[in-house]
Protein backbone atom coordinates (compact mmCIF):
# COMPACT_ATOMS: atom_id res chain seq x y z
CA MET A 1 114.12 69.74 95.69
CA THR A 2 114.06 67.78 92.48
CA LYS A 3 118.10 68.08 93.13
CA ARG A 4 117.10 66.09 96.70
CA ILE A 5 114.13 63.82 94.89
CA PHE A 6 116.62 63.02 92.39
CA ARG A 7 119.22 61.89 94.57
CA SER A 8 116.75 59.95 96.69
CA ILE A 9 115.19 57.60 94.41
CA PHE A 10 118.87 57.31 93.00
CA ALA A 11 120.13 55.78 95.98
CA VAL A 12 116.95 53.61 96.61
CA ALA A 13 117.40 51.86 92.87
CA ALA A 14 121.80 51.48 93.51
CA VAL A 15 120.71 49.86 97.19
CA VAL A 16 118.13 47.69 95.80
CA LEU A 17 120.30 46.79 92.60
CA LEU A 18 123.40 46.34 95.08
CA ALA A 19 121.43 44.22 97.42
CA SER A 20 119.31 42.06 94.60
CA PHE A 21 122.55 41.36 92.75
CA VAL A 22 124.04 40.38 96.42
CA LEU A 23 120.59 38.22 97.04
CA ILE A 24 120.26 36.93 93.67
CA THR A 25 124.02 35.61 93.19
CA GLY A 26 123.47 33.94 96.88
CA VAL A 27 120.67 32.63 95.40
CA LEU A 28 122.11 30.99 92.30
CA TYR A 29 125.78 30.27 94.39
CA GLU A 30 123.78 28.10 96.63
CA TYR A 31 121.65 26.48 94.02
CA PHE A 32 124.54 25.77 91.86
CA SER A 33 126.59 24.54 95.05
CA ASN A 34 123.59 22.30 95.85
CA LYS A 35 123.86 20.80 92.25
CA GLN A 36 127.05 20.29 92.25
CA MET A 37 127.30 18.36 94.99
CA ASP A 38 123.98 16.01 93.86
CA GLN A 39 126.38 15.83 90.52
CA LEU A 40 128.98 14.74 92.41
CA ASN A 41 126.78 12.51 95.03
CA MET A 42 126.02 10.68 91.67
CA GLN A 43 129.28 10.17 90.61
CA THR A 44 130.76 8.89 93.70
CA HIS A 45 127.61 6.27 93.64
CA LEU A 46 128.69 5.11 89.99
CA ALA A 47 132.40 4.96 91.21
CA ALA A 48 131.51 2.58 94.18
CA GLN A 49 129.73 0.35 91.99
CA GLY A 50 132.00 0.37 89.64
CA VAL A 51 134.72 -0.54 92.06
CA GLU A 52 132.79 -3.17 93.67
CA SER A 53 132.64 -5.17 90.42
CA ALA A 54 135.78 -4.18 88.81
CA GLY A 55 138.30 -3.81 91.69
CA ALA A 56 140.84 -1.56 91.22
CA ASP A 57 141.34 -2.22 87.46
CA TYR A 58 138.08 0.47 87.41
CA PHE A 59 140.10 3.22 88.16
CA ASN A 60 142.36 2.52 84.98
CA ASP A 61 139.21 2.80 83.14
CA MET A 62 137.52 6.11 84.54
CA ASP A 63 138.04 9.11 83.67
CA ILE A 64 136.68 12.28 85.13
CA ASP A 65 137.49 15.40 84.45
CA GLY A 66 138.54 17.55 86.83
CA CYS A 67 137.46 15.82 89.88
CA ARG A 68 139.69 13.55 92.22
CA ILE A 69 139.34 10.34 93.20
CA THR A 70 140.33 8.71 96.13
CA TRP A 71 139.86 4.68 97.53
CA ILE A 72 140.71 4.47 101.18
CA ALA A 73 141.05 1.14 103.34
CA ALA A 74 138.26 0.61 106.47
CA ASP A 75 141.74 2.04 108.33
CA GLY A 76 142.09 5.16 106.72
CA THR A 77 144.88 3.81 104.43
CA VAL A 78 144.93 5.33 100.84
CA LEU A 79 144.48 2.25 98.39
CA TYR A 80 144.56 4.98 95.70
CA ASP A 81 144.56 8.07 94.43
CA SER A 82 144.39 10.10 90.51
CA GLN A 83 146.26 12.88 91.38
CA ALA A 84 148.55 11.53 94.30
CA GLN A 85 150.62 8.63 95.34
CA GLN A 86 149.07 7.03 97.82
CA SER A 87 152.21 5.97 99.57
CA GLY A 88 153.03 9.22 100.66
CA MET A 89 149.71 10.22 101.27
CA GLU A 90 148.29 10.45 104.99
CA ASN A 91 146.02 8.24 106.29
CA HIS A 92 141.87 9.55 106.13
CA ALA A 93 140.60 8.04 108.86
CA ASP A 94 140.21 11.24 110.43
CA ARG A 95 138.10 12.70 107.67
CA GLU A 96 135.03 14.15 108.33
CA GLU A 97 133.62 12.54 104.80
CA VAL A 98 134.90 9.20 105.50
CA GLN A 99 134.23 8.74 108.95
CA GLN A 100 129.93 9.45 107.44
CA ALA A 101 130.47 7.13 105.13
CA LEU A 102 132.12 4.35 107.45
CA LYS A 103 129.12 5.11 110.20
CA THR A 104 126.17 5.79 107.47
CA GLY A 105 127.26 4.53 103.65
CA HIS A 106 127.77 7.62 102.68
CA GLY A 107 129.13 11.16 103.75
CA GLU A 108 129.40 14.77 102.43
CA SER A 109 132.08 17.75 103.65
CA MET A 110 133.47 20.91 102.64
CA ARG A 111 136.51 22.44 103.01
CA TYR A 112 137.71 25.96 102.38
CA SER A 113 141.00 27.74 101.56
CA THR A 114 141.45 30.97 102.59
CA THR A 115 144.99 30.89 100.01
CA LEU A 116 142.86 29.52 97.12
CA MET A 117 139.79 31.31 98.09
CA GLU A 118 138.34 28.42 97.16
CA ARG A 119 136.18 25.35 98.55
CA GLN A 120 136.60 21.58 97.94
CA LEU A 121 133.50 19.32 97.99
CA TYR A 122 134.10 15.62 99.18
CA SER A 123 131.52 13.02 98.65
CA ALA A 124 132.45 9.18 99.46
CA ASP A 125 130.22 5.81 99.55
CA LEU A 126 130.32 2.80 101.73
CA LEU A 127 131.73 -0.08 99.74
CA PRO A 128 130.31 -3.66 100.91
CA ASP A 129 134.38 -4.55 101.64
CA GLY A 130 134.81 -1.57 103.99
CA SER A 131 136.41 0.12 101.59
CA VAL A 132 135.71 4.49 101.20
CA VAL A 133 135.51 5.79 97.66
CA ARG A 134 135.79 9.28 97.66
CA ILE A 135 135.17 11.62 94.85
CA SER A 136 135.97 15.64 95.36
CA ASP A 137 135.78 18.82 93.12
CA MET A 138 136.80 22.40 93.77
CA GLN A 139 133.85 24.67 93.80
CA TYR A 140 134.77 28.36 94.10
CA THR A 141 133.21 31.29 96.23
CA PRO A 142 131.07 33.81 95.88
CA LEU A 143 134.08 36.50 95.84
CA THR A 144 136.27 34.38 93.64
CA LEU A 145 133.20 33.87 91.29
CA ILE A 146 132.77 37.69 91.23
CA LEU A 147 136.41 38.57 90.56
CA GLY A 148 136.20 36.42 87.51
CA MET A 149 133.16 37.50 86.53
CA LEU A 150 134.14 41.24 86.88
CA ARG A 151 134.46 42.74 83.82
CA PRO A 152 131.09 41.68 83.24
CA VAL A 153 129.49 42.51 86.32
CA ILE A 154 131.19 45.92 86.13
CA ILE A 155 129.27 46.36 82.33
CA ILE A 156 126.30 45.59 83.88
CA ALA A 157 126.07 47.49 86.81
CA LEU A 158 127.26 51.09 84.70
CA LEU A 159 124.16 50.16 82.37
CA ALA A 160 121.94 49.80 85.58
CA LEU A 161 123.05 52.74 87.57
CA LEU A 162 122.62 54.16 83.90
CA LEU A 163 119.90 53.26 83.66
CA SER A 164 118.74 54.34 87.14
CA LEU A 165 120.32 57.82 86.70
CA LEU A 166 117.52 57.99 83.24
CA LEU A 167 114.69 56.50 85.41
CA ALA A 168 115.24 58.69 88.39
CA SER A 169 115.51 61.92 86.36
CA ARG A 170 112.38 60.90 84.56
CA MET A 171 110.40 60.22 87.96
CA SER A 172 112.28 63.15 89.86
CA LYS A 173 110.16 65.17 87.22
CA ARG A 174 107.07 63.61 86.68
CA ILE A 175 107.23 64.03 91.09
CA VAL A 176 108.51 67.99 90.96
CA ARG A 177 106.30 69.26 88.13
CA PRO A 178 103.09 69.04 90.06
CA LEU A 179 104.39 70.56 92.67
CA ASN A 180 106.82 73.52 90.71
CA GLU A 181 103.26 73.88 89.30
CA LEU A 182 101.06 74.54 92.73
CA SER A 183 101.08 77.75 93.76
CA LEU A 184 98.11 80.20 95.54
CA ASP A 185 96.54 81.27 92.62
CA ASN A 186 96.30 78.00 90.40
CA ALA A 187 95.33 75.69 93.48
CA ASP A 188 91.84 74.85 91.99
CA ARG A 189 93.35 74.42 88.60
CA ILE A 190 96.39 72.55 88.83
CA GLU A 191 96.01 68.46 87.77
CA THR A 192 98.17 66.44 90.73
CA TYR A 193 98.31 62.33 91.31
CA PRO A 194 96.36 61.38 94.22
CA GLU A 195 99.54 61.09 96.14
CA LEU A 196 98.95 65.30 96.08
CA GLU A 197 95.58 65.67 96.48
CA PRO A 198 96.12 66.03 100.92
CA LEU A 199 98.66 69.22 99.99
CA THR A 200 96.62 70.65 97.15
CA ASP A 201 93.85 70.50 99.78
CA LYS A 202 95.21 72.62 102.16
CA LEU A 203 96.69 74.69 99.91
CA ARG A 204 92.96 75.52 98.46
CA SER A 205 92.29 75.88 102.12
CA GLN A 206 95.05 77.93 102.86
CA GLN A 207 94.78 80.18 99.73
CA ASN A 208 91.12 80.57 100.96
CA GLN A 209 92.67 82.01 104.37
CA LEU A 210 94.95 84.29 103.21
CA ARG A 211 92.89 85.37 100.43
CA GLU A 212 90.47 86.37 103.70
CA GLN A 213 93.26 87.45 105.36
CA GLU A 214 94.29 89.83 102.75
CA THR A 215 90.80 91.56 101.95
CA GLU A 216 90.92 91.97 105.84
CA LEU A 217 94.14 93.90 105.78
CA ARG A 218 93.79 95.63 103.06
CA ARG A 219 90.47 96.56 104.39
CA ARG A 220 92.79 97.60 107.45
CA ARG A 221 95.16 99.61 105.38
CA ASP A 222 92.42 101.67 103.27
CA GLU A 223 90.73 102.66 106.43
CA PHE A 224 94.29 103.58 107.64
CA GLU A 225 95.80 105.11 104.79
CA ALA A 226 91.69 107.44 104.68
CA ALA A 227 92.39 108.16 108.68
CA THR A 228 96.07 109.65 108.34
CA GLY A 229 95.98 110.45 104.58
CA ASN A 230 93.35 113.15 105.67
CA MET A 231 94.91 113.74 108.83
CA THR A 232 96.78 117.50 109.15
CA GLU A 233 99.07 116.31 111.64
CA GLY A 234 102.30 114.62 110.07
CA LEU A 235 102.53 110.79 111.09
CA VAL A 236 105.52 108.40 110.65
CA LEU A 237 105.56 104.73 111.49
CA LEU A 238 108.82 102.85 112.16
CA ASN A 239 110.13 99.65 112.18
CA GLU A 240 112.66 98.54 114.79
CA GLN A 241 115.54 99.57 112.66
CA GLY A 242 114.05 103.11 111.94
CA SER A 243 113.35 102.84 108.64
CA VAL A 244 109.62 104.05 106.73
CA LEU A 245 107.01 101.32 106.91
CA SER A 246 104.12 104.50 106.59
CA ILE A 247 104.39 108.30 106.17
CA ASN A 248 101.28 110.37 105.40
CA ARG A 249 101.08 113.21 103.30
CA SER A 250 101.29 115.67 106.21
CA ALA A 251 104.38 114.04 107.45
CA THR A 252 105.75 114.60 103.74
CA HIS A 253 104.90 118.29 103.08
CA ILE A 254 106.04 119.32 106.75
CA LEU A 255 109.54 117.34 106.46
CA ASP A 256 109.61 117.80 102.80
CA ILE A 257 110.28 114.61 101.72
CA SER A 258 109.01 112.00 99.47
CA ARG A 259 106.59 109.68 99.74
CA TYR A 260 108.88 107.16 97.95
CA CYS A 261 111.66 107.51 101.42
CA ILE A 262 109.14 103.70 102.44
CA GLY A 263 111.99 101.18 103.45
CA LYS A 264 114.37 104.12 104.44
CA ASP A 265 115.98 105.13 107.75
CA ILE A 266 114.31 108.31 108.93
CA ARG A 267 117.63 109.66 110.00
CA ALA A 268 118.73 109.40 106.33
CA VAL A 269 116.28 111.17 104.02
CA SER A 270 114.61 113.88 107.15
CA ALA A 271 117.19 117.16 107.57
CA VAL A 272 115.51 118.01 110.96
CA PRO A 273 117.92 117.41 113.74
CA GLN A 274 115.45 117.53 116.43
CA LEU A 275 113.21 114.90 114.75
CA ARG A 276 116.37 112.53 113.83
CA GLU A 277 117.43 112.67 117.96
CA LEU A 278 113.36 112.05 118.82
CA ALA A 279 113.51 108.43 116.88
CA GLU A 280 116.28 107.86 118.29
CA LYS A 281 115.37 108.00 121.25
CA ALA A 282 112.04 106.44 120.87
CA LEU A 283 113.55 103.95 118.98
CA GLY A 284 115.70 103.24 122.78
CA GLY A 285 112.23 102.89 124.79
CA GLU A 286 111.82 106.48 125.75
CA HIS A 287 108.65 109.11 125.36
CA CYS A 288 110.02 112.08 124.10
CA GLU A 289 108.77 115.47 122.46
CA ALA A 290 110.47 118.61 120.82
CA HIS A 291 110.12 122.29 119.46
CA ALA A 292 110.43 122.99 115.71
CA CYS A 293 110.83 125.42 113.25
CA LEU A 294 109.71 124.41 109.53
CA GLY A 295 109.08 127.06 106.78
CA GLY A 296 108.46 129.22 108.93
CA VAL A 297 105.49 127.06 110.74
CA SER A 298 105.92 125.92 114.23
CA TYR A 299 105.78 122.40 115.44
CA ARG A 300 105.15 120.02 118.15
CA LEU A 301 107.16 117.09 117.76
CA TYR A 302 106.39 113.77 119.99
CA ALA A 303 108.05 110.38 119.93
CA SER A 304 106.47 106.87 121.03
CA PRO A 305 108.77 103.55 121.09
CA VAL A 306 106.14 100.69 120.12
CA THR A 307 106.66 97.70 122.55
CA SER A 308 105.97 94.26 121.87
CA GLY A 309 106.07 92.66 125.03
CA ASP A 310 109.35 94.17 126.55
CA LYS A 311 110.70 94.71 123.22
CA VAL A 312 110.86 97.79 121.30
CA SER A 313 109.56 97.18 118.20
CA GLY A 314 108.68 100.67 116.12
CA ALA A 315 108.25 103.91 117.00
CA VAL A 316 105.29 106.11 116.46
CA LEU A 317 105.94 110.07 115.21
CA LEU A 318 103.62 112.93 115.37
CA MET A 319 103.75 116.65 114.03
CA LEU A 320 101.55 118.73 115.55
CA ASP A 321 101.35 122.36 113.98
CA THR A 322 101.44 125.02 116.83
CA THR A 323 101.73 127.78 115.40
CA GLU A 324 98.02 128.76 115.55
CA LYS A 325 98.03 128.42 119.13
CA GLU A 326 101.49 130.36 119.56
CA GLN A 327 99.41 132.81 117.76
CA ALA A 328 97.05 132.52 119.83
CA GLU A 329 98.67 132.73 122.98
CA GLN A 330 100.89 135.37 121.83
CA LEU A 331 97.63 137.47 121.18
CA ARG A 332 96.02 136.48 124.67
CA ARG A 333 99.09 137.75 126.00
CA GLU A 334 99.36 140.99 124.58
CA PHE A 335 95.57 141.42 124.78
CA SER A 336 95.74 140.72 128.28
CA ALA A 337 98.69 143.79 128.63
CA ASN A 338 96.39 145.98 126.28
CA VAL A 339 93.60 145.76 128.32
CA SER A 340 95.74 146.79 131.75
CA HIS A 341 96.78 149.37 129.67
CA GLU A 342 93.31 150.80 128.30
CA LEU A 343 91.82 150.02 131.61
CA LYS A 344 95.21 152.25 133.70
CA SER A 345 94.75 155.05 132.00
CA PRO A 346 90.93 156.03 132.39
CA LEU A 347 91.63 154.75 136.12
CA HIS A 348 94.41 157.13 136.69
CA THR A 349 92.51 159.61 135.31
CA ILE A 350 89.38 159.21 137.57
CA SER A 351 91.34 158.46 140.16
CA GLY A 352 93.79 161.43 139.78
CA CYS A 353 90.42 164.07 139.43
CA ALA A 354 88.73 162.32 142.62
CA GLU A 355 91.80 162.97 145.00
CA LEU A 356 92.48 166.70 144.14
CA LEU A 357 88.34 167.29 144.54
CA ALA A 358 88.67 165.57 147.46
CA ASN A 359 91.45 167.01 148.68
CA GLY A 360 89.99 170.46 147.89
CA ILE A 361 92.49 171.56 145.50
CA VAL A 362 90.03 171.94 143.07
CA LYS A 363 88.88 175.63 142.70
CA PRO A 364 85.56 175.73 142.67
CA GLU A 365 85.02 177.20 138.30
CA ASP A 366 87.01 173.80 137.64
CA VAL A 367 84.61 171.32 139.54
CA PRO A 368 82.33 170.92 136.40
CA HIS A 369 85.43 170.09 134.29
CA PHE A 370 87.17 167.68 135.97
CA LEU A 371 83.75 166.37 136.88
CA SER A 372 83.32 166.23 132.97
CA GLN A 373 86.11 164.28 132.47
CA ILE A 374 85.59 161.50 135.43
CA GLN A 375 82.54 161.05 133.47
CA SER A 376 84.04 160.95 130.34
CA GLU A 377 86.74 158.47 131.38
CA ALA A 378 84.17 156.14 133.47
CA LYS A 379 81.99 156.04 129.90
CA ARG A 380 85.58 154.83 128.29
CA MET A 381 86.27 152.17 130.63
CA ILE A 382 82.46 151.02 130.39
CA ALA A 383 82.40 150.90 126.54
CA LEU A 384 85.82 149.50 126.84
CA ILE A 385 84.18 146.95 128.96
CA GLU A 386 81.23 146.45 126.79
CA ASP A 387 83.61 145.87 123.40
CA ILE A 388 85.68 143.03 125.53
CA ILE A 389 82.36 141.68 126.65
CA LYS A 390 80.83 141.56 123.17
CA LEU A 391 84.76 139.72 121.54
CA SER A 392 84.87 137.02 124.40
CA HIS A 393 81.12 136.25 123.07
CA LEU A 394 82.25 136.25 119.58
CA ASP A 395 84.84 133.95 120.62
CA GLU A 396 83.05 131.15 122.38
CA GLY A 397 80.68 131.28 118.69
CA ALA A 398 77.45 133.53 119.88
CA GLU A 399 75.75 130.28 119.93
CA ASP A 400 72.53 131.71 121.92
CA MET A 401 72.41 134.75 119.79
CA GLN A 402 69.61 133.42 117.48
CA ARG A 403 69.40 134.06 113.55
CA GLU A 404 66.83 135.39 110.72
CA ASP A 405 66.79 137.00 107.84
CA VAL A 406 67.75 140.59 108.24
CA ASP A 407 67.94 143.43 105.31
CA LEU A 408 71.35 145.18 105.17
CA LEU A 409 69.98 148.19 103.68
CA ALA A 410 67.86 148.68 106.78
CA VAL A 411 70.48 148.29 108.67
CA ALA A 412 72.68 150.59 107.34
CA ARG A 413 70.29 153.18 107.37
CA ARG A 414 69.10 152.84 111.07
CA GLN A 415 72.70 152.51 111.80
CA ALA A 416 73.10 156.43 109.62
CA ASP A 417 70.61 157.92 111.46
CA ASN A 418 72.25 156.74 114.92
CA LEU A 419 75.40 157.71 114.29
CA SER A 420 74.13 161.28 112.14
CA GLN A 421 74.78 163.62 114.88
CA ALA A 422 78.31 162.18 115.13
CA ALA A 423 78.86 162.69 111.62
CA GLU A 424 77.78 166.54 111.15
CA SER A 425 79.93 167.05 115.08
CA ALA A 426 82.95 165.68 112.66
CA GLU A 427 81.56 167.81 109.83
CA VAL A 428 81.47 164.42 107.70
CA SER A 429 78.31 163.62 105.46
CA LEU A 430 77.22 160.61 106.13
CA SER A 431 74.75 158.85 102.91
CA VAL A 432 73.34 155.46 102.60
CA SER A 433 72.49 154.18 98.73
CA GLY A 434 71.89 151.06 97.11
CA GLU A 435 69.10 147.89 97.00
CA SER A 436 67.84 145.80 99.74
CA ALA A 437 69.89 142.80 100.13
CA VAL A 438 68.38 140.29 102.58
CA VAL A 439 70.78 137.75 104.14
CA ASN A 440 70.54 135.02 107.23
CA GLY A 441 72.25 136.83 110.14
CA ILE A 442 72.61 137.59 113.91
CA PRO A 443 70.61 141.47 113.55
CA GLN A 444 73.00 142.23 117.14
CA LEU A 445 75.94 141.74 114.51
CA LEU A 446 75.08 142.86 111.29
CA ASP A 447 74.02 145.99 113.36
CA ALA A 448 77.65 146.15 114.96
CA ILE A 449 79.97 145.97 111.76
CA VAL A 450 77.63 148.19 109.60
CA HIS A 451 78.64 150.63 113.09
CA ASN A 452 81.50 150.15 113.58
CA LEU A 453 82.71 150.57 109.88
CA CYS A 454 80.75 153.64 109.99
CA GLU A 455 82.38 155.06 113.33
CA ASN A 456 85.27 154.78 112.07
CA ALA A 457 85.09 156.39 108.68
CA ILE A 458 83.93 159.09 110.55
CA LYS A 459 86.94 159.15 113.49
CA TYR A 460 89.38 158.76 111.05
CA ASN A 461 88.10 161.98 108.01
CA ARG A 462 88.71 165.01 107.77
CA PRO A 463 86.31 168.01 107.75
CA GLY A 464 84.25 168.35 104.72
CA GLY A 465 84.84 164.83 104.44
CA PHE A 466 82.50 162.33 102.96
CA VAL A 467 81.44 158.69 104.47
CA LYS A 468 79.66 156.77 102.17
CA VAL A 469 77.38 152.96 103.03
CA ASN A 470 76.34 150.61 99.69
CA VAL A 471 74.00 147.71 99.77
CA ARG A 472 73.57 145.79 96.46
CA ARG A 473 73.62 142.17 95.68
CA GLU A 474 75.97 141.16 93.28
CA GLY A 475 76.14 137.28 92.02
CA GLY A 476 75.10 135.21 95.18
CA SER A 477 76.26 137.44 97.77
CA ALA A 478 75.07 140.38 99.64
CA LEU A 479 77.85 143.30 99.35
CA LEU A 480 78.43 145.89 102.28
CA THR A 481 80.53 148.78 101.50
CA VAL A 482 81.57 151.64 103.18
CA GLU A 483 83.75 154.21 101.80
CA ASP A 484 85.25 157.06 102.79
CA ASN A 485 87.83 160.28 102.02
CA GLY A 486 89.40 160.02 105.30
CA ILE A 487 93.55 159.84 106.39
CA GLY A 488 93.82 156.58 105.17
CA ILE A 489 95.82 153.31 105.40
CA PRO A 490 99.40 152.82 104.80
CA PRO A 491 99.82 149.49 102.96
CA GLU A 492 101.91 147.64 105.39
CA GLN A 493 99.63 148.31 108.38
CA GLN A 494 96.00 146.85 106.37
CA GLU A 495 96.73 143.53 107.05
CA ARG A 496 96.51 144.61 110.81
CA ILE A 497 93.83 146.91 111.69
CA PHE A 498 91.63 144.32 112.49
CA GLU A 499 93.64 143.22 115.21
CA ARG A 500 93.15 144.57 118.89
CA PHE A 501 93.71 147.70 120.40
CA TYR A 502 95.68 148.21 117.16
CA ARG A 503 95.76 151.87 115.92
CA VAL A 504 96.94 153.38 112.78
CA ASP A 505 97.43 157.15 113.85
CA LYS A 506 97.93 156.67 117.82
CA SER A 507 98.05 160.60 118.11
CA HIS A 508 94.62 160.69 116.32
CA SER A 509 93.41 157.94 118.01
CA LYS A 510 93.36 159.77 121.41
CA GLU A 511 91.56 162.70 119.83
CA VAL A 512 88.91 160.80 118.39
CA GLY A 513 88.86 158.53 121.47
CA GLY A 514 87.50 154.91 121.13
CA THR A 515 88.32 151.36 122.64
CA GLY A 516 90.46 150.13 119.77
CA LEU A 517 88.19 147.06 119.63
CA GLY A 518 85.78 148.25 116.65
CA LEU A 519 87.34 146.68 113.61
CA SER A 520 88.17 143.47 115.50
CA ILE A 521 84.69 142.84 116.51
CA VAL A 522 83.93 143.47 112.78
CA LYS A 523 86.08 140.92 111.72
CA HIS A 524 84.70 138.32 114.48
CA ALA A 525 81.24 138.95 113.52
CA ALA A 526 81.70 139.17 109.99
CA ALA A 527 83.19 135.18 110.73
CA LEU A 528 80.29 134.09 112.15
CA HIS A 529 78.49 134.71 109.12
CA ASN A 530 81.39 133.00 106.97
CA ALA A 531 81.75 136.39 105.31
CA LYS A 532 84.58 138.25 103.97
CA ILE A 533 86.42 141.65 104.49
CA SER A 534 88.22 143.16 101.64
CA VAL A 535 90.49 146.34 102.32
CA ALA A 536 91.42 148.94 99.63
CA SER A 537 93.07 152.21 100.90
CA ALA A 538 95.60 154.54 100.36
CA PRO A 539 96.75 157.17 102.86
CA GLY A 540 95.55 160.90 102.43
CA LYS A 541 92.71 159.29 99.74
CA GLY A 542 90.29 157.65 102.06
CA THR A 543 89.34 153.82 103.05
CA VAL A 544 87.11 151.37 101.11
CA ILE A 545 86.18 148.28 103.41
CA THR A 546 83.97 145.69 101.32
CA VAL A 547 82.40 142.64 103.15
CA ALA A 548 81.28 139.88 100.72
CA PHE A 549 77.82 137.98 102.70
């Protein structure tokens, strides 16, 4: 900007200088031309008076430097010429100045010589006898004068241009300095000349607007980052070239890339081929999705273009963890298959016994046995259906069940009484010990937790074994512990015992019966109470299950 202003000032100065030089030269030339003509007229008048009084003798005594004197008769014949022989000169009757003098008594003219680059001034006066005295003098043209003064003119012009350069440089710097010092940060403090006030006022106004916009953008950015930063889903925003504009913490974890990938092409920083393909399609204007398994976790990847009018200006990539959903779907399928299998077994038994009885094939003495078997399988089906209903209710959150303060020790004693006959039949001792521990919970579910844990400990025990139930307070928690010295659980199966229909010893399970849903009900009921379950077991030594409320 300084250079442009400097060039402009210098150009203006040079043009003004040149124009001034031409104008002054013209004015001065015209002035001195008039002065020269006046002087020539005065000399002509004096010469006319001298010739009138002395005749031709006047020319002998006359001395006018540089001027040419001519005496012309009334018919145009040259009577005398100071620079040529009059006998050889042509008639001057047609000369402009002579004709004017013959008519008006005085005549003037000038003639230009292109070869000599000069012009000749003529002044003529009429004498009483009808003759004319003419004096001429040479006048140089402006170009001739300039050429004659070329050296001083060049020196003066160079000095003037140099002065213009210095002044233009100083003026341009002085003009630009306040402009260079102007900024949005100091628009309120900068000192400028009056001509810049409208600009500084505009800058101040724009500065205030930009500050407001910046504040609003920062607020929106913070809101966006706060919202996306707390998302469990991965979110990536791309520009139209595929470079990362924004990426949240979850996306960097899922894709195993750095947060410093902002500004880099997602197709270069991501090692996930499905994501690169989706990004390419989305930037091409397609809505698409794909499945990917990253780090042992299943994700559903979605990509959508961001359009501005008919033009794609970017893309949005979303990564959803579908592991739990897929696992839940797998569990649902397994549960459906297990329910179908568990229901088919007693139904087949009931159907077979009923068919034998209906066809009269069963001996009379065996009829009670078959009826007892039908009744047993029917009870098993009812228990299974009830447990399935309980689990379904727990899956829905059991919101209709009321919470109240419940003493776990009282629950343990009540369930021990309910299972005392089963314990005697299995030749297993069942005991309850500990202290009162009150928790706020759902009584029915707390009963189910204690009942199912104790029932399992009795079923998966051996004759002469024991089941010990202990209730105590430890820290701020209420602990329920059910310990037995039964068959135990192998380490690799301990995490699976709370799965639906999972049995550690399937052959033993057939002997003791049960639906296979007891511990699954315990798990869900404990989760509704925010309780934690821990298992310690060794095959052949027994099991200790602790529920911490």
